[in-house]
Short mmCIF file of C-alpha atoms in Angstrom, two decimals:
data_model
loop_
_atom_site.label_atom_id
_atom_site.label_comp_id
_atom_site.label_asym_id
_atom_site.label_seq_id
_atom_site.Cartn_x
_atom_site.Cartn_y
_atom_site.Cartn_z
CA ASP A 190 28.15 43.68 42.66
CA ASP A 191 24.62 42.24 42.63
CA ARG A 192 24.61 41.16 38.96
CA ARG A 193 23.12 37.77 38.22
CA VAL A 194 23.18 35.49 35.17
CA GLN A 195 22.45 37.55 32.11
CA PRO A 196 19.89 36.24 29.66
CA ASN A 197 21.21 35.17 26.27
CA VAL A 198 19.57 37.85 24.16
CA GLY A 199 20.53 39.47 20.91
CA ASN A 200 22.22 36.28 19.67
CA GLU A 201 21.51 36.63 15.97
CA ALA A 202 23.30 33.42 15.03
CA GLY A 203 20.84 31.49 17.15
CA THR A 204 23.59 29.57 18.99
CA TRP A 205 23.99 29.01 22.72
CA ARG A 206 26.36 31.34 24.62
CA MET A 207 27.82 30.85 28.06
CA PRO A 208 26.02 33.21 30.51
CA THR A 209 28.15 35.75 32.34
CA MET A 210 28.33 35.80 36.17
CA SER A 211 29.92 37.98 38.76
CA ALA A 212 33.04 36.93 40.63
CA ARG A 213 31.00 36.58 43.81
CA ASP A 214 28.49 34.35 42.04
CA MET A 215 31.24 32.17 40.63
CA ALA A 216 32.67 31.71 44.11
CA SER A 217 29.35 30.88 45.79
CA PRO A 218 28.66 27.22 46.67
CA ARG A 219 25.37 27.32 44.79
CA HIS A 220 27.02 28.32 41.50
CA ALA A 221 30.00 26.08 42.09
CA SER A 222 27.66 23.09 42.22
CA GLY A 223 25.88 24.51 39.18
CA GLY A 224 29.21 24.54 37.32
CA ARG A 225 29.71 20.93 38.17
CA ASN A 226 26.23 20.16 36.86
CA VAL A 227 26.96 22.03 33.63
CA ALA A 228 30.18 20.06 33.19
CA LYS A 229 28.31 16.83 33.85
CA THR A 230 25.65 17.79 31.31
CA CYS A 231 28.34 18.55 28.72
CA ARG A 232 29.96 15.18 29.32
CA LYS A 233 26.59 13.48 28.81
CA ALA A 234 26.04 15.43 25.60
CA ARG A 235 29.48 14.40 24.32
CA GLY A 236 28.64 10.78 25.24
CA ARG A 237 25.34 10.94 23.35
CA ARG A 238 27.08 12.43 20.32
CA GLY A 239 29.65 9.65 20.49
CA ARG A 240 26.97 6.99 20.64
CA ASP A 241 25.11 8.62 17.76
CA VAL A 242 28.29 8.60 15.67
CA THR A 243 28.90 4.94 16.58
CA ARG A 244 25.35 3.98 15.62
CA ALA A 245 25.59 5.96 12.38
CA SER A 246 28.86 4.24 11.46
CA ALA A 247 27.41 0.85 12.43
CA GLN A 248 24.43 1.23 10.07
CA PRO A 249 26.45 1.04 6.83
CA ASP A 250 28.31 -1.98 8.26
CA ALA A 251 25.02 -3.71 9.04
CA LEU A 252 23.70 -2.95 5.56
CA ARG A 253 26.89 -4.30 4.01
CA ARG A 254 26.61 -7.49 6.06
CA LEU A 255 22.95 -7.87 5.05
CA GLY A 256 23.88 -7.34 1.41
CA ASN A 257 26.58 -9.99 1.68
CA VAL A 258 24.15 -12.45 3.26
CA LEU A 259 21.58 -11.88 0.50
CA ARG A 260 24.20 -12.27 -2.21
CA GLU A 261 25.47 -15.49 -0.65
CA LYS A 262 21.92 -16.83 -0.42
CA ALA A 263 21.25 -15.94 -4.07
CA ARG A 264 24.45 -17.72 -5.12
CA ALA A 265 23.55 -20.76 -3.01
CA ASP A 266 20.01 -20.89 -4.45
CA TRP A 267 21.37 -20.60 -7.99
CA LYS A 268 23.88 -23.38 -7.35
CA ARG A 269 21.14 -25.65 -6.01
CA LEU A 270 19.05 -24.95 -9.09
CA THR A 271 21.87 -25.53 -11.57
CA ASP A 272 23.06 -28.65 -9.75
CA GLY A 273 19.50 -29.96 -9.54
CA THR A 274 18.86 -29.50 -13.26
CA GLU A 275 22.20 -30.88 -14.47
CA ARG A 276 20.74 -34.02 -16.02
CA SER A 277 17.91 -32.12 -17.68
CA ARG A 278 20.35 -29.52 -19.00
CA ALA A 279 22.11 -32.22 -21.01
CA THR A 280 18.90 -32.96 -22.93
CA PHE A 281 18.67 -29.30 -24.00
CA SER A 282 22.15 -29.31 -25.50
CA VAL A 283 20.50 -29.84 -28.90
CA VAL A 284 19.50 -26.17 -28.84
CA ASP A 285 23.12 -25.08 -28.54
CA GLU A 286 24.23 -27.55 -31.21
CA LEU A 287 21.67 -26.31 -33.72
CA ALA A 288 22.41 -22.67 -32.87
CA ALA A 289 26.07 -23.30 -33.67
CA LEU A 290 25.13 -24.81 -37.05
CA TRP A 291 22.53 -22.20 -37.93
CA THR A 292 22.34 -20.87 -41.49
CA LEU A 293 19.41 -19.28 -43.23
CA ASP A 294 19.84 -21.59 -46.22
CA GLU A 295 19.15 -24.64 -44.09
CA SER A 296 16.76 -22.99 -41.64
CA GLU A 297 13.74 -25.19 -42.30
CA ALA A 298 15.67 -28.43 -41.88
CA LEU A 299 17.28 -27.10 -38.72
CA LEU A 300 13.89 -26.02 -37.36
CA GLU A 301 12.58 -29.54 -37.84
CA GLU A 302 15.60 -30.84 -35.95
CA LEU A 303 14.92 -28.28 -33.23
CA GLU A 304 11.35 -29.50 -32.84
CA ASP A 305 12.56 -33.11 -32.62
CA GLY A 306 15.17 -32.10 -30.06
CA LEU A 307 12.60 -30.32 -27.87
CA LEU A 308 10.36 -33.36 -28.13
CA ALA A 309 13.27 -35.53 -26.94
CA ALA A 310 13.73 -33.10 -24.02
CA ASP A 311 10.26 -34.18 -22.85
CA LEU A 312 8.39 -30.98 -23.66
CA GLY A 313 5.67 -32.97 -25.35
CA PRO A 314 4.52 -32.71 -28.99
CA ASP A 315 2.23 -29.70 -28.58
CA THR A 316 4.72 -27.59 -26.65
CA ALA A 317 7.67 -28.57 -28.85
CA ARG A 318 5.72 -27.56 -31.94
CA GLN A 319 4.57 -24.32 -30.31
CA VAL A 320 8.13 -23.26 -29.43
CA ALA A 321 9.48 -24.24 -32.86
CA ASP A 322 6.68 -22.26 -34.55
CA VAL A 323 7.66 -19.14 -32.60
CA VAL A 324 11.19 -19.44 -33.95
CA ARG A 325 9.95 -20.26 -37.46
CA GLN A 326 7.79 -17.14 -37.51
CA GLY A 327 10.70 -14.99 -36.35
CA VAL A 328 12.90 -16.36 -39.14
CA LYS A 329 10.24 -15.62 -41.75
CA LEU A 330 9.95 -12.04 -40.51
CA GLY A 331 13.70 -11.60 -40.68
CA GLU A 332 14.00 -11.06 -36.92
CA MET A 333 16.39 -13.96 -36.39
CA ARG A 334 19.47 -14.24 -38.57
CA ASP A 335 22.03 -16.07 -36.45
CA GLY A 336 22.34 -18.84 -33.91
CA ASN A 337 22.37 -16.54 -30.88
CA ALA A 338 19.04 -15.02 -31.92
CA ILE A 339 17.57 -18.51 -32.36
CA ARG A 340 18.77 -19.58 -28.94
CA ASP A 341 17.36 -16.45 -27.28
CA ALA A 342 14.04 -16.95 -29.06
CA VAL A 343 13.78 -20.52 -27.76
CA LYS A 344 14.49 -19.37 -24.21
CA ASP A 345 11.95 -16.54 -24.41
CA ALA A 346 9.30 -18.89 -25.78
CA LEU A 347 9.89 -21.36 -22.93
CA VAL A 348 9.63 -18.58 -20.34
CA ARG A 349 6.34 -17.34 -21.84
CA VAL A 350 4.87 -20.83 -21.66
CA LEU A 351 5.88 -21.19 -18.00
CA GLU A 352 4.57 -17.73 -17.11
CA GLY A 353 1.27 -18.65 -18.76
CA GLY A 354 0.44 -20.85 -15.76
CA GLY A 355 -0.41 -17.78 -13.69
CA ASP A 356 0.77 -16.28 -10.41
CA ALA A 357 3.20 -18.59 -8.59
CA THR A 358 2.97 -16.78 -5.23
CA LEU A 359 1.83 -18.99 -2.36
CA ALA A 360 -1.23 -17.69 -0.51
CA TRP A 361 0.62 -17.31 2.80
CA GLU A 362 3.44 -15.39 1.16
CA ALA A 363 1.13 -12.84 -0.49
CA GLU A 364 1.23 -9.40 1.11
CA GLU A 365 -2.55 -9.06 1.21
CA ALA A 366 -3.06 -12.34 3.10
CA ASN A 367 -5.17 -11.56 6.18
CA ALA A 368 -7.12 -14.69 7.13
CA ARG A 369 -5.72 -16.96 9.83
CA PRO A 370 -4.94 -19.75 9.55
CA LEU A 371 -4.12 -19.92 5.87
CA VAL A 372 -4.55 -23.52 4.80
CA GLY A 373 -2.67 -25.55 2.22
CA MET A 374 -4.06 -28.96 1.26
CA ILE A 375 -1.34 -31.17 -0.21
CA VAL A 376 -2.42 -33.93 -2.63
CA GLY A 377 -0.82 -36.38 -5.04
CA VAL A 378 -0.21 -40.00 -5.95
CA ASN A 379 1.72 -42.48 -3.81
CA GLY A 380 5.45 -41.90 -3.55
CA GLY A 381 5.49 -38.40 -4.98
CA GLY A 382 7.06 -36.90 -1.86
CA LYS A 383 4.07 -35.15 -0.24
CA THR A 384 5.08 -35.56 3.40
CA THR A 385 8.69 -34.55 2.77
CA THR A 386 7.46 -31.55 0.79
CA ILE A 387 5.22 -30.52 3.70
CA GLY A 388 8.19 -30.70 6.06
CA LYS A 389 10.30 -28.50 3.79
CA MET A 390 7.42 -26.05 3.34
CA ALA A 391 7.07 -25.84 7.13
CA HIS A 392 10.79 -25.08 7.38
CA ARG A 393 10.42 -22.32 4.81
CA CYS A 394 7.46 -20.82 6.68
CA GLN A 395 9.34 -20.88 9.98
CA LEU A 396 12.28 -19.06 8.41
CA GLN A 397 9.82 -16.37 7.32
CA GLY A 398 8.57 -15.99 10.90
CA ARG A 399 5.24 -17.77 10.41
CA ARG A 400 3.73 -20.08 13.00
CA VAL A 401 2.93 -23.42 11.41
CA MET A 402 0.81 -26.45 12.26
CA LEU A 403 0.84 -29.77 10.41
CA ALA A 404 -2.32 -31.83 9.86
CA ALA A 405 -1.98 -35.63 9.71
CA GLY A 406 -4.61 -36.28 7.05
CA ASP A 407 -2.84 -39.43 5.85
CA THR A 408 -4.46 -41.90 8.25
CA PHE A 409 -3.90 -44.89 5.99
CA ARG A 410 -0.16 -45.28 5.36
CA ALA A 411 1.74 -46.93 8.18
CA ALA A 412 4.06 -44.50 10.00
CA ALA A 413 2.72 -41.51 8.06
CA GLY A 414 1.81 -39.77 11.31
CA GLU A 415 5.20 -40.52 12.85
CA GLN A 416 6.98 -39.15 9.78
CA LEU A 417 4.97 -35.94 9.96
CA GLN A 418 5.62 -35.65 13.70
CA ALA A 419 9.35 -35.96 13.03
CA TRP A 420 9.13 -33.08 10.56
CA ALA A 421 7.13 -31.02 13.06
CA HIS A 422 9.86 -31.55 15.66
CA ARG A 423 12.62 -30.75 13.16
CA THR A 424 10.99 -27.54 11.95
CA GLN A 425 9.54 -26.50 15.35
CA ALA A 426 6.04 -26.61 13.93
CA LYS A 427 2.97 -27.49 15.97
CA MET A 428 1.41 -30.90 15.35
CA GLY A 429 -2.28 -31.61 14.99
CA PRO A 430 -3.96 -34.77 16.33
CA VAL A 431 -2.70 -38.08 14.92
CA ARG A 432 -5.42 -40.74 14.60
CA MET A 433 -4.36 -43.64 12.43
CA GLN A 434 -7.13 -45.52 10.62
CA ALA A 435 -9.61 -42.73 11.45
CA LYS A 436 -11.59 -40.93 8.78
CA PRO A 437 -9.22 -38.32 7.33
CA SER A 438 -11.99 -35.76 6.91
CA GLY A 439 -12.66 -35.87 10.67
CA VAL A 440 -8.98 -35.50 11.52
CA LEU A 441 -8.62 -32.50 9.22
CA TYR A 442 -11.73 -30.84 10.70
CA ALA A 443 -10.36 -31.26 14.24
CA THR A 444 -6.95 -29.93 13.20
CA VAL A 445 -8.45 -26.76 11.74
CA GLN A 446 -10.19 -26.13 15.06
CA ALA A 447 -6.90 -26.69 16.91
CA ALA A 448 -5.09 -24.33 14.55
CA GLN A 449 -7.71 -21.64 15.15
CA GLU A 450 -7.39 -22.04 18.91
CA GLU A 451 -3.58 -21.94 18.77
CA GLY A 452 -3.60 -18.86 16.52
CA VAL A 453 -1.19 -20.30 13.96
CA ASP A 454 -0.54 -18.55 10.66
CA VAL A 455 -0.32 -21.53 8.31
CA LEU A 456 -1.85 -25.01 8.41
CA LEU A 457 -0.34 -27.58 6.03
CA ALA A 458 -2.63 -30.59 5.58
CA ASP A 459 -1.19 -33.94 4.50
CA THR A 460 -3.41 -36.41 2.65
CA SER A 461 -3.05 -40.07 1.69
CA GLY A 462 -1.40 -40.85 -1.61
CA ARG A 463 -3.82 -42.27 -4.13
CA LEU A 464 -4.03 -43.31 -7.74
CA HIS A 465 -5.84 -40.73 -9.79
CA THR A 466 -7.69 -43.55 -11.57
CA ASN A 467 -9.32 -44.86 -8.35
CA THR A 468 -12.77 -43.27 -8.21
CA ASP A 469 -13.46 -44.14 -4.55
CA LEU A 470 -10.19 -42.66 -3.33
CA MET A 471 -10.69 -39.49 -5.36
CA GLN A 472 -14.15 -39.11 -3.82
CA GLU A 473 -12.58 -39.50 -0.37
CA LEU A 474 -10.18 -36.69 -1.27
CA GLN A 475 -13.16 -34.52 -2.23
CA GLY A 476 -14.58 -35.25 1.23
CA CYS A 477 -11.33 -34.03 2.81
CA LYS A 478 -11.59 -30.73 0.97
CA LYS A 479 -15.25 -30.35 1.97
CA SER A 480 -14.30 -30.95 5.61
CA LEU A 481 -11.61 -28.26 5.50
CA THR A 482 -14.06 -25.89 3.82
CA LYS A 483 -16.69 -26.49 6.49
CA ALA A 484 -14.25 -25.93 9.35
CA LEU A 485 -12.76 -22.79 7.78
CA GLY A 486 -15.93 -21.24 6.41
CA ARG A 487 -14.13 -20.96 3.05
CA GLU A 488 -12.20 -23.21 0.70
CA PRO A 489 -8.55 -24.02 1.45
CA ASP A 490 -6.29 -21.20 0.35
CA GLU A 491 -4.07 -23.58 -1.64
CA VAL A 492 -4.59 -27.05 -3.07
CA LEU A 493 -1.09 -28.05 -4.10
CA LEU A 494 -0.49 -31.09 -6.28
CA VAL A 495 2.89 -32.75 -5.69
CA LEU A 496 4.25 -34.32 -8.87
CA ASP A 497 7.26 -36.61 -9.14
CA GLY A 498 9.49 -35.06 -11.79
CA THR A 499 10.90 -38.45 -12.80
CA THR A 500 7.55 -39.43 -14.32
CA GLY A 501 7.95 -36.88 -17.12
CA LEU A 502 4.88 -36.16 -19.21
CA ASN A 503 2.92 -38.86 -17.38
CA MET A 504 2.37 -36.06 -14.85
CA VAL A 505 -0.15 -34.47 -17.21
CA GLY A 506 -2.74 -37.24 -16.83
CA GLN A 507 -2.40 -37.23 -13.04
CA ALA A 508 -2.72 -33.48 -12.85
CA LYS A 509 -5.85 -33.36 -14.99
CA GLU A 510 -7.67 -35.83 -12.73
CA PHE A 511 -6.66 -34.12 -9.49
CA ALA A 512 -7.51 -30.69 -10.89
CA GLN A 513 -10.97 -31.88 -11.88
CA ALA A 514 -11.60 -33.54 -8.49
CA VAL A 515 -10.37 -30.91 -6.02
CA GLY A 516 -9.55 -27.73 -7.96
CA VAL A 517 -5.76 -27.66 -7.83
CA THR A 518 -4.32 -24.14 -7.41
CA GLY A 519 -0.69 -24.91 -8.11
CA LEU A 520 1.97 -27.55 -8.69
CA VAL A 521 4.98 -28.67 -6.67
CA LEU A 522 7.53 -30.59 -8.72
CA THR A 523 9.87 -32.86 -6.78
CA LYS A 524 12.96 -34.97 -7.54
CA LEU A 525 14.07 -32.86 -10.51
CA ASP A 526 17.66 -33.49 -9.43
CA GLY A 527 17.24 -37.20 -10.19
CA THR A 528 15.84 -36.96 -13.69
CA SER A 529 16.65 -35.80 -17.20
CA LYS A 530 12.98 -35.01 -17.75
CA GLY A 531 12.96 -31.48 -16.36
CA GLY A 532 11.63 -30.23 -19.68
CA ALA A 533 8.35 -31.91 -18.82
CA VAL A 534 7.72 -28.97 -16.47
CA VAL A 535 7.10 -26.82 -19.53
CA GLY A 536 4.76 -29.35 -21.10
CA VAL A 537 2.76 -29.79 -17.91
CA VAL A 538 2.25 -26.04 -17.42
CA ASN A 539 1.29 -25.64 -21.07
CA ALA A 540 -1.27 -28.44 -20.87
CA LEU A 541 -2.84 -27.48 -17.53
CA LYS A 542 -2.40 -23.70 -17.39
CA LEU A 543 -1.50 -24.07 -13.72
CA PRO A 544 1.49 -22.38 -12.08
CA VAL A 545 4.43 -24.29 -10.70
CA LYS A 546 4.83 -22.81 -7.23
CA LEU A 547 7.73 -24.82 -5.83
CA ILE A 548 10.38 -27.17 -7.20
CA GLY A 549 12.52 -29.71 -5.40
CA VAL A 550 16.10 -29.74 -6.67
CA GLY A 551 17.75 -31.88 -3.98
CA GLU A 552 17.30 -33.84 -0.79
CA GLY A 553 18.31 -31.06 1.63
CA ILE A 554 15.78 -29.17 3.73
CA ASP A 555 16.57 -25.96 1.80
CA ASP A 556 16.30 -27.59 -1.64
CA LEU A 557 12.60 -26.77 -2.09
CA GLN A 558 12.62 -23.45 -3.92
CA PRO A 559 10.05 -20.98 -5.27
CA PHE A 560 9.68 -21.50 -9.00
CA ASN A 561 11.07 -18.72 -11.17
CA PRO A 562 10.44 -19.34 -14.90
CA ARG A 563 13.35 -17.23 -16.13
CA ALA A 564 15.82 -18.72 -13.65
CA PHE A 565 14.65 -22.23 -14.51
CA VAL A 566 15.12 -21.69 -18.24
CA ASP A 567 18.50 -20.04 -17.63
CA ALA A 568 19.54 -23.14 -15.69
CA LEU A 569 18.49 -25.39 -18.58
CA LEU A 570 20.15 -23.14 -21.18
CA PRO A 571 22.87 -21.16 -19.41
CA GLU A 572 24.63 -18.30 -21.16
CA LYS A 573 27.84 -20.30 -21.21
CA PRO A 574 26.69 -23.81 -22.07
CA SER A 575 28.23 -26.56 -20.00
CA LYS A 576 30.64 -28.77 -21.85
#
C-alpha cells in the first residue's frame, strides 16, 4: 500500500482534521518521529492556551487593583482637603445656621446676615456682596423657597467665582505641552513657603514620570541653596548650580542651559523672597524673568505666586504688585491647614481673575494638591455639616 498523507480537502466546516496514513507509514521511523513532533506541538498549543487564559483572567484582577488604588487615593486626597480646611469650615457655619432659619417672610433680614457672615469668613466686601446678590435675585424670582435651595445657591456662586480665575492646569501637566524644558518661576514674599512648595512640586512631577531640575535662584537667604539641595535629594530631582551671593539672573540663565543639556522635562526656579513694596527688589525679580526668557527663547511657561493663606485678604495687595511686575500666571496657596481664613481664596480669585493652581493643606510631601473649585467649596460646606 503506497498511500501517503491525504490532503485535508472538502472540509466544509473549515476545521483541521487529522490526516490519514497507511499502516506502513505509521510504523516507519520517519512518521513515528513526526507523531512525536505533532504531540509536542499540541502540548505547546495547550500551554499557549493556558497562558492566554491566565493572562485574560489576570487582566480583570489588575484592573480591580488599579481601581482600588485610585479610590484609595481619592479618599486620601479628600481627607487631606477636609482636614486642611477644618478651621475655615467653622467660619462658614453661618451659612448652615441661616439656611436652617430660612423663611420667605424674613428673607431680606436673613440675606443681610448672610452677607455679614460671608464677610466674616474673609471673602471680602465685594465678593460677599456678589454672592449675597446672587441669592437675593434667586429669591425674588421665586427660584429659592427653602434653606436647602439657599445653601446650594451660595455654594454654586462660590464655585463660579473660583472658576472665573481661568484654567488651573499647570503647563507641564497639559497634554499639548511639547517644549522642553518647561519652566516654572516661583515668586512671593518672605516666609510664604516658596522653597518647600518647589520641593513638593518636584515630588509631584517625579510621581508623574517627569524629569525635574531645581534652580537655586535665591542667592540671598542663608542656607537657601542647601534647603533646595535637600529637596532635590529627597525627590530625586537634578540640582542646578548653587552660587550664593551671585546675581540670581546669572544663576538662572546657567541653570536653563544645564537643564537643556540634561534633557529634563521641568525646571522649577526658586527666587528670593521680597516685599512687594520694595521697588529695587521687584526690579531685580523682573531681571530674573528676563534672564529666563533670554535663555529659553520664550517667556517662562508658569510664573507662580506663592501666597501664605494665613494672611487672609492681605494677599490681594501682594498679588496685584507681583502680577504687575512679572505677569503671574497662577497662584499657589499654602498653610491653609493653619488658618480660618480659607474663604480669602475666593476673594483673591475674584479680585485678581487669576486661577489657583495648587493649595497646601498640610505639612506632608503629598499635601500640595491641584485646586478643584467644587471640591474646595464642598469641603467648606459639606453635605452633612460638621457639628
